[in-house]
Amino acid sequence: MGDYILAIDQGTTSSRAIVFDKKGSIVSVGQKEHEQIFPRPGWVEHDAVEIWRNVQEVIGLALSRADLTRHHIEAVGITNQRETAVVWDRRTGEPVYHAIVWQDTRTQAIVDRLAGDEGVDRYASIVGLPLATYFAGTKIAWILDNVDGARERAEAGDLLFGTTDTWVLWNLTGGTDGGVHVTDVTNASRTLFMDLETLEWRDDILADFGVPRSMMPEIRSSSEVYGYAEDSSLLRETPIAGILGDQQAATFGQAAFAKGESKNTYGTGNFLIFNTGDEIVRSENGLLTTVGYKLGDQPAQYALEGSIAVTGSLIQWLRDQLGIISSAPEVEELARGTEDNGGVYFVPAFSGLYAPYWRPDARGAIVGLTRYANKHHIARAALEAVAFQTRDVLDAVNADAGVELSELRVDGGMVANDTLMQFQADVIGVPVVRPVVAETTALGAAYAAGLAVGFWSSLEEVQDNWQEDSRWEPAMAEDERERQVRLWRKAVTKSMDWVDDDVK
Ligand code: ADP
């Protein structure tokens, strides 16, 4: 029996392979960024072929850095950027178009057409989601509508759809030679096509979108053996035994298994997930209803989610588009050049506003500018925007759940930022807690795979691995907190109502 589990984390900015031991500690990591392709304003693409190449490379890196071979690996788990849509030819294995990334807003016209008179909540009682450009379904429809010959090929049964979990699994298990075409319930719950109760595709919704069912992967649990790595792979014959969308994986990696538990991940975007157990809770405050996880034959566990499109990517924007920092961590130093935001608020509505506002007509705005404002204020306002957006989502969770969260478990790339974490505790008024293993996304996928093959025996065993690393206590006076939140919300109103017919 192998001593380790390997997790593949196919993220928005990079792909990682991480080897974990039985304690849930990291043994080795391979990581590689892929190109972010921005062909037009609002469009975001990835090259799925590059992603698959990187995944293979990082698996090799992770194994070789720890001097391991496939014989040491008991099982493989996959976690992935959710909603990003890949459509490829089942006979050649070639994508018919770049992957359309979750942040991409090109499908607004499709959303508007489908919403028609019934509005964006047309399918919400079935799928838990409003119609929005964010979800994979609209992206598949766009590819079929816009790529030459795609619709005919799809209708002939030649094309397959997958989010990147499915794309990686299909390739890893043989691709054109017997690749397994499967996704898990958490990824399926982000397409707009899965019925939350039956956990099956809805033929009526697929028909409304014009998507042939033959393209869709089979929906399976998050923890079971889907197949084995093919012969030419470094992982030959190793079972692939866990799939969780990245946010659900992070929740799993934080051991937030029980109803009422939650986590907030600070990555490219921010995602707060609140576990509602086996109950499907419909939000009245702008949150999504989604599947949290499903272990083999056991009942699905559901969650409420607050998705924020732009948080870490705002820091990337400061680096790449504005050039006021040369690496993401530098934002902290720049922000510390001033004691406060100098009255500047930055609403990063680059893809409109997601939870809890859901305003596709919003666009980014920096408000409160005076001659006094400088790059330090902009950097601080950018960090604060991450915390304020989380506060908005947390208020929605508290309202939907009817109980106040007593602390916030956090993870993701941005939680290395102490200034941000302190400000976060200040504006929500409850402690912020970071675990020792901040790579909760990959860890969650490893847990799902390890539980399926008996590497870990129970959720309790996994829970015992969770350990607190740091804690930030709120230190801001209540009246200052409320003043800040009031000004932030005023700034949010200034970002709205920007997109007209002739403004994209
Ligand atoms: P993802 O999984 O979505 O690719 P990660 O969890 O790896 O994202 O987080 C990376 C994001 O965190 C990037 O958008 C980057 O700009 C941001 N980031 C990384 N380090 C810092 C830091 N010290 N301060 C602020 N932001 C950071």
mmCIF file of N, CA and C in Angstrom, residues 133-202:
data_model
loop_
_atom_site.group_PDB
_atom_site.id
_atom_site.type_symbol
_atom_site.label_atom_id
_atom_site.label_comp_id
_atom_site.label_asym_id
_atom_site.label_seq_id
_atom_site.Cartn_x
_atom_site.Cartn_y
_atom_site.Cartn_z
ATOM 1 N N THR A 133 -23.593 34.641 -16.660
ATOM 2 C CA THR A 133 -22.486 34.282 -17.555
ATOM 3 C C THR A 133 -21.477 33.367 -16.863
ATOM 4 N N TYR A 134 -21.431 33.462 -15.526
ATOM 5 C CA TYR A 134 -20.504 32.716 -14.684
ATOM 6 C C TYR A 134 -20.552 31.192 -14.920
ATOM 7 N N PHE A 135 -21.727 30.646 -15.141
ATOM 8 C CA PHE A 135 -21.885 29.189 -15.108
ATOM 9 C C PHE A 135 -21.613 28.537 -16.466
ATOM 10 N N ALA A 136 -21.172 27.285 -16.404
ATOM 11 C CA ALA A 136 -20.658 26.610 -17.591
ATOM 12 C C ALA A 136 -21.676 26.505 -18.730
ATOM 13 N N GLY A 137 -22.950 26.320 -18.397
ATOM 14 C CA GLY A 137 -23.956 26.070 -19.431
ATOM 15 C C GLY A 137 -23.969 27.115 -20.527
ATOM 16 N N THR A 138 -23.885 28.393 -20.122
ATOM 17 C CA THR A 138 -23.951 29.454 -21.125
ATOM 18 C C THR A 138 -22.710 29.423 -22.023
ATOM 19 N N LYS A 139 -21.602 28.951 -21.485
ATOM 20 C CA LYS A 139 -20.354 28.915 -22.244
ATOM 21 C C LYS A 139 -20.395 27.786 -23.293
ATOM 22 N N ILE A 140 -20.994 26.652 -22.912
ATOM 23 C CA ILE A 140 -21.150 25.562 -23.889
ATOM 24 C C ILE A 140 -22.037 26.048 -25.032
ATOM 25 N N ALA A 141 -23.139 26.703 -24.665
ATOM 26 C CA ALA A 141 -24.065 27.191 -25.695
ATOM 27 C C ALA A 141 -23.346 28.149 -26.640
ATOM 28 N N TRP A 142 -22.487 29.003 -26.082
ATOM 29 C CA TRP A 142 -21.766 29.972 -26.930
ATOM 30 C C TRP A 142 -20.863 29.246 -27.925
ATOM 31 N N ILE A 143 -20.163 28.232 -27.452
ATOM 32 C CA ILE A 143 -19.254 27.500 -28.348
ATOM 33 C C ILE A 143 -20.054 26.840 -29.470
ATOM 34 N N LEU A 144 -21.176 26.220 -29.117
ATOM 35 C CA LEU A 144 -21.977 25.550 -30.146
ATOM 36 C C LEU A 144 -22.551 26.567 -31.141
ATOM 37 N N ASP A 145 -22.871 27.761 -30.643
ATOM 38 C CA ASP A 145 -23.445 28.789 -31.506
ATOM 39 C C ASP A 145 -22.401 29.473 -32.394
ATOM 40 N N ASN A 146 -21.158 29.523 -31.943
ATOM 41 C CA ASN A 146 -20.182 30.409 -32.584
ATOM 42 C C ASN A 146 -18.989 29.737 -33.247
ATOM 43 N N VAL A 147 -18.709 28.489 -32.914
ATOM 44 C CA VAL A 147 -17.559 27.825 -33.538
ATOM 45 C C VAL A 147 -18.066 27.067 -34.769
ATOM 46 N N ASP A 148 -17.439 27.346 -35.883
ATOM 47 C CA ASP A 148 -17.867 26.744 -37.155
ATOM 48 C C ASP A 148 -18.003 25.229 -37.063
ATOM 49 N N GLY A 149 -19.181 24.736 -37.389
ATOM 50 C CA GLY A 149 -19.388 23.292 -37.461
ATOM 51 C C GLY A 149 -19.586 22.613 -36.111
ATOM 52 N N ALA A 150 -19.446 23.364 -35.013
ATOM 53 C CA ALA A 150 -19.491 22.728 -33.690
ATOM 54 C C ALA A 150 -20.860 22.090 -33.414
ATOM 55 N N ARG A 151 -21.906 22.816 -33.791
ATOM 56 C CA ARG A 151 -23.234 22.275 -33.475
ATOM 57 C C ARG A 151 -23.476 20.951 -34.207
ATOM 58 N N GLU A 152 -23.100 20.902 -35.478
ATOM 59 C CA GLU A 152 -23.312 19.664 -36.249
ATOM 60 C C GLU A 152 -22.516 18.525 -35.626
ATOM 61 N N ARG A 153 -21.275 18.833 -35.276
ATOM 62 C CA ARG A 153 -20.433 17.780 -34.691
ATOM 63 C C ARG A 153 -20.987 17.331 -33.343
ATOM 64 N N ALA A 154 -21.502 18.281 -32.573
ATOM 65 C CA ALA A 154 -22.074 17.922 -31.262
ATOM 66 C C ALA A 154 -23.300 17.038 -31.460
ATOM 67 N N GLU A 155 -24.139 17.420 -32.432
ATOM 68 C CA GLU A 155 -25.360 16.651 -32.652
ATOM 69 C C GLU A 155 -25.066 15.263 -33.208
ATOM 70 N N ALA A 156 -23.936 15.143 -33.902
ATOM 71 C CA ALA A 156 -23.525 13.824 -34.412
ATOM 72 C C ALA A 156 -22.888 12.974 -33.304
ATOM 73 N N GLY A 157 -22.741 13.557 -32.113
ATOM 74 C CA GLY A 157 -22.191 12.791 -30.989
ATOM 75 C C GLY A 157 -20.676 12.795 -30.918
ATOM 76 N N ASP A 158 -20.035 13.695 -31.683
ATOM 77 C CA ASP A 158 -18.565 13.684 -31.724
ATOM 78 C C ASP A 158 -17.905 14.565 -30.664
ATOM 79 N N LEU A 159 -18.684 15.470 -30.064
ATOM 80 C CA LEU A 159 -18.061 16.394 -29.119
ATOM 81 C C LEU A 159 -18.406 16.041 -27.673
ATOM 82 N N LEU A 160 -17.438 16.323 -26.805
ATOM 83 C CA LEU A 160 -17.628 16.120 -25.372
ATOM 84 C C LEU A 160 -17.446 17.452 -24.667
ATOM 85 N N PHE A 161 -18.193 17.627 -23.592
ATOM 86 C CA PHE A 161 -18.000 18.792 -22.730
ATOM 87 C C PHE A 161 -17.420 18.328 -21.401
ATOM 88 N N GLY A 162 -16.605 19.184 -20.830
ATOM 89 C CA GLY A 162 -16.175 18.946 -19.454
ATOM 90 C C GLY A 162 -15.668 20.216 -18.829
ATOM 91 N N THR A 163 -15.821 20.327 -17.506
ATOM 92 C CA THR A 163 -15.039 21.315 -16.786
ATOM 93 C C THR A 163 -13.640 20.701 -16.668
ATOM 94 N N THR A 164 -12.683 21.398 -16.080
ATOM 95 C CA THR A 164 -11.312 20.909 -16.241
ATOM 96 C C THR A 164 -11.026 19.632 -15.435
ATOM 97 N N ASP A 165 -11.852 19.322 -14.437
ATOM 98 C CA ASP A 165 -11.733 18.018 -13.757
ATOM 99 C C ASP A 165 -11.932 16.904 -14.783
ATOM 100 N N THR A 166 -12.998 17.061 -15.568
ATOM 101 C CA THR A 166 -13.370 16.054 -16.562
ATOM 102 C C THR A 166 -12.320 15.962 -17.675
ATOM 103 N N TRP A 167 -11.841 17.128 -18.085
ATOM 104 C CA TRP A 167 -10.800 17.186 -19.133
ATOM 105 C C TRP A 167 -9.534 16.464 -18.655
ATOM 106 N N VAL A 168 -9.124 16.724 -17.430
ATOM 107 C CA VAL A 168 -7.923 16.083 -16.889
ATOM 108 C C VAL A 168 -8.165 14.582 -16.699
ATOM 109 N N LEU A 169 -9.315 14.214 -16.139
ATOM 110 C CA LEU A 169 -9.611 12.795 -15.897
ATOM 111 C C LEU A 169 -9.650 12.008 -17.204
ATOM 112 N N TRP A 170 -10.315 12.579 -18.213
ATOM 113 C CA TRP A 170 -10.460 11.900 -19.512
ATOM 114 C C TRP A 170 -9.080 11.647 -20.128
ATOM 115 N N ASN A 171 -8.224 12.657 -20.088
ATOM 116 C CA ASN A 171 -6.876 12.506 -20.629
ATOM 117 C C ASN A 171 -6.030 11.540 -19.807
ATOM 118 N N LEU A 172 -6.152 11.649 -18.494
ATOM 119 C CA LEU A 172 -5.344 10.818 -17.606
ATOM 120 C C LEU A 172 -5.710 9.333 -17.734
ATOM 121 N N THR A 173 -6.966 9.071 -18.058
ATOM 122 C CA THR A 173 -7.418 7.676 -18.135
ATOM 123 C C THR A 173 -7.389 7.137 -19.568
ATOM 124 N N GLY A 174 -6.708 7.823 -20.475
ATOM 125 C CA GLY A 174 -6.532 7.257 -21.809
ATOM 126 C C GLY A 174 -7.012 8.102 -22.963
ATOM 127 N N GLY A 175 -7.768 9.166 -22.692
ATOM 128 C CA GLY A 175 -8.206 10.065 -23.765
ATOM 129 C C GLY A 175 -8.963 9.326 -24.852
ATOM 130 N N THR A 176 -8.506 9.483 -26.090
ATOM 131 C CA THR A 176 -9.218 8.866 -27.221
ATOM 132 C C THR A 176 -9.232 7.342 -27.101
ATOM 133 N N ASP A 177 -8.355 6.818 -26.266
ATOM 134 C CA ASP A 177 -8.294 5.368 -26.074
ATOM 135 C C ASP A 177 -8.929 4.982 -24.734
ATOM 136 N N GLY A 178 -10.241 5.150 -24.672
ATOM 137 C CA GLY A 178 -10.970 4.681 -23.487
ATOM 138 C C GLY A 178 -11.031 5.648 -22.320
ATOM 139 N N GLY A 179 -10.768 6.944 -22.577
ATOM 140 C CA GLY A 179 -10.835 7.936 -21.494
ATOM 141 C C GLY A 179 -12.202 7.927 -20.806
ATOM 142 N N VAL A 180 -12.183 8.096 -19.487
ATOM 143 C CA VAL A 180 -13.418 8.079 -18.695
ATOM 144 C C VAL A 180 -14.033 9.484 -18.711
ATOM 145 N N HIS A 181 -15.282 9.570 -19.132
ATOM 146 C CA HIS A 181 -15.942 10.867 -19.269
ATOM 147 C C HIS A 181 -16.952 11.071 -18.132
ATOM 148 N N VAL A 182 -16.434 11.613 -17.036
ATOM 149 C CA VAL A 182 -17.188 11.679 -15.788
ATOM 150 C C VAL A 182 -16.912 13.014 -15.115
ATOM 151 N N THR A 183 -17.903 13.520 -14.378
ATOM 152 C CA THR A 183 -17.657 14.639 -13.469
ATOM 153 C C THR A 183 -18.282 14.299 -12.132
ATOM 154 N N ASP A 184 -18.077 15.150 -11.136
ATOM 155 C CA ASP A 184 -18.695 14.861 -9.842
ATOM 156 C C ASP A 184 -19.853 15.827 -9.604
ATOM 157 N N VAL A 185 -20.637 15.533 -8.566
ATOM 158 C CA VAL A 185 -21.836 16.331 -8.279
ATOM 159 C C VAL A 185 -21.529 17.794 -8.018
ATOM 160 N N THR A 186 -20.373 18.104 -7.448
ATOM 161 C CA THR A 186 -20.099 19.513 -7.113
ATOM 162 C C THR A 186 -19.848 20.308 -8.383
ATOM 163 N N ASN A 187 -19.084 19.744 -9.302
ATOM 164 C CA ASN A 187 -18.864 20.437 -10.573
ATOM 165 C C ASN A 187 -20.140 20.503 -11.396
ATOM 166 N N ALA A 188 -20.890 19.410 -11.371
ATOM 167 C CA ALA A 188 -22.138 19.386 -12.144
ATOM 168 C C ALA A 188 -23.109 20.441 -11.637
ATOM 169 N N SER A 189 -23.025 20.746 -10.330
ATOM 170 C CA SER A 189 -23.967 21.716 -9.756
ATOM 171 C C SER A 189 -23.648 23.151 -10.164
ATOM 172 N N ARG A 190 -22.615 23.342 -11.002
ATOM 173 C CA ARG A 190 -22.253 24.687 -11.446
ATOM 174 C C ARG A 190 -22.507 24.900 -12.937
ATOM 175 N N THR A 191 -23.245 24.015 -13.559
ATOM 176 C CA THR A 191 -23.462 24.111 -15.002
ATOM 177 C C THR A 191 -24.755 24.834 -15.359
ATOM 178 N N LEU A 192 -25.731 24.834 -14.429
ATOM 179 C CA LEU A 192 -27.121 25.249 -14.661
ATOM 180 C C LEU A 192 -27.965 24.081 -15.176
ATOM 181 N N PHE A 193 -27.364 22.893 -15.313
ATOM 182 C CA PHE A 193 -28.083 21.763 -15.910
ATOM 183 C C PHE A 193 -28.442 20.659 -14.926
ATOM 184 N N MET A 194 -27.897 20.676 -13.704
ATOM 185 C CA MET A 194 -28.148 19.552 -12.798
ATOM 186 C C MET A 194 -29.266 19.862 -11.801
ATOM 187 N N ASP A 195 -30.170 18.932 -11.674
ATOM 188 C CA ASP A 195 -31.239 18.997 -10.685
ATOM 189 C C ASP A 195 -30.644 18.677 -9.313
ATOM 190 N N LEU A 196 -30.758 19.622 -8.373
ATOM 191 C CA LEU A 196 -30.114 19.438 -7.063
ATOM 192 C C LEU A 196 -30.697 18.260 -6.290
ATOM 193 N N GLU A 197 -31.955 17.910 -6.574
ATOM 194 C CA GLU A 197 -32.560 16.811 -5.818
ATOM 195 C C GLU A 197 -32.203 15.441 -6.390
ATOM 196 N N THR A 198 -32.308 15.300 -7.723
ATOM 197 C CA THR A 198 -32.050 13.980 -8.321
ATOM 198 C C THR A 198 -30.577 13.779 -8.645
ATOM 199 N N LEU A 199 -29.800 14.876 -8.691
ATOM 200 C CA LEU A 199 -28.382 14.844 -9.071
ATOM 201 C C LEU A 199 -28.194 14.299 -10.490
ATOM 202 N N GLU A 200 -29.161 14.630 -11.356
ATOM 203 C CA GLU A 200 -29.065 14.231 -12.766
ATOM 204 C C GLU A 200 -29.256 15.440 -13.669
ATOM 205 N N TRP A 201 -28.762 15.302 -14.906
ATOM 206 C CA TRP A 201 -28.964 16.373 -15.891
ATOM 207 C C TRP A 201 -30.450 16.509 -16.186
ATOM 208 N N ARG A 202 -30.891 17.737 -16.431
ATOM 209 C CA ARG A 202 -32.278 17.996 -16.795
ATOM 210 C C ARG A 202 -32.375 18.120 -18.307
#
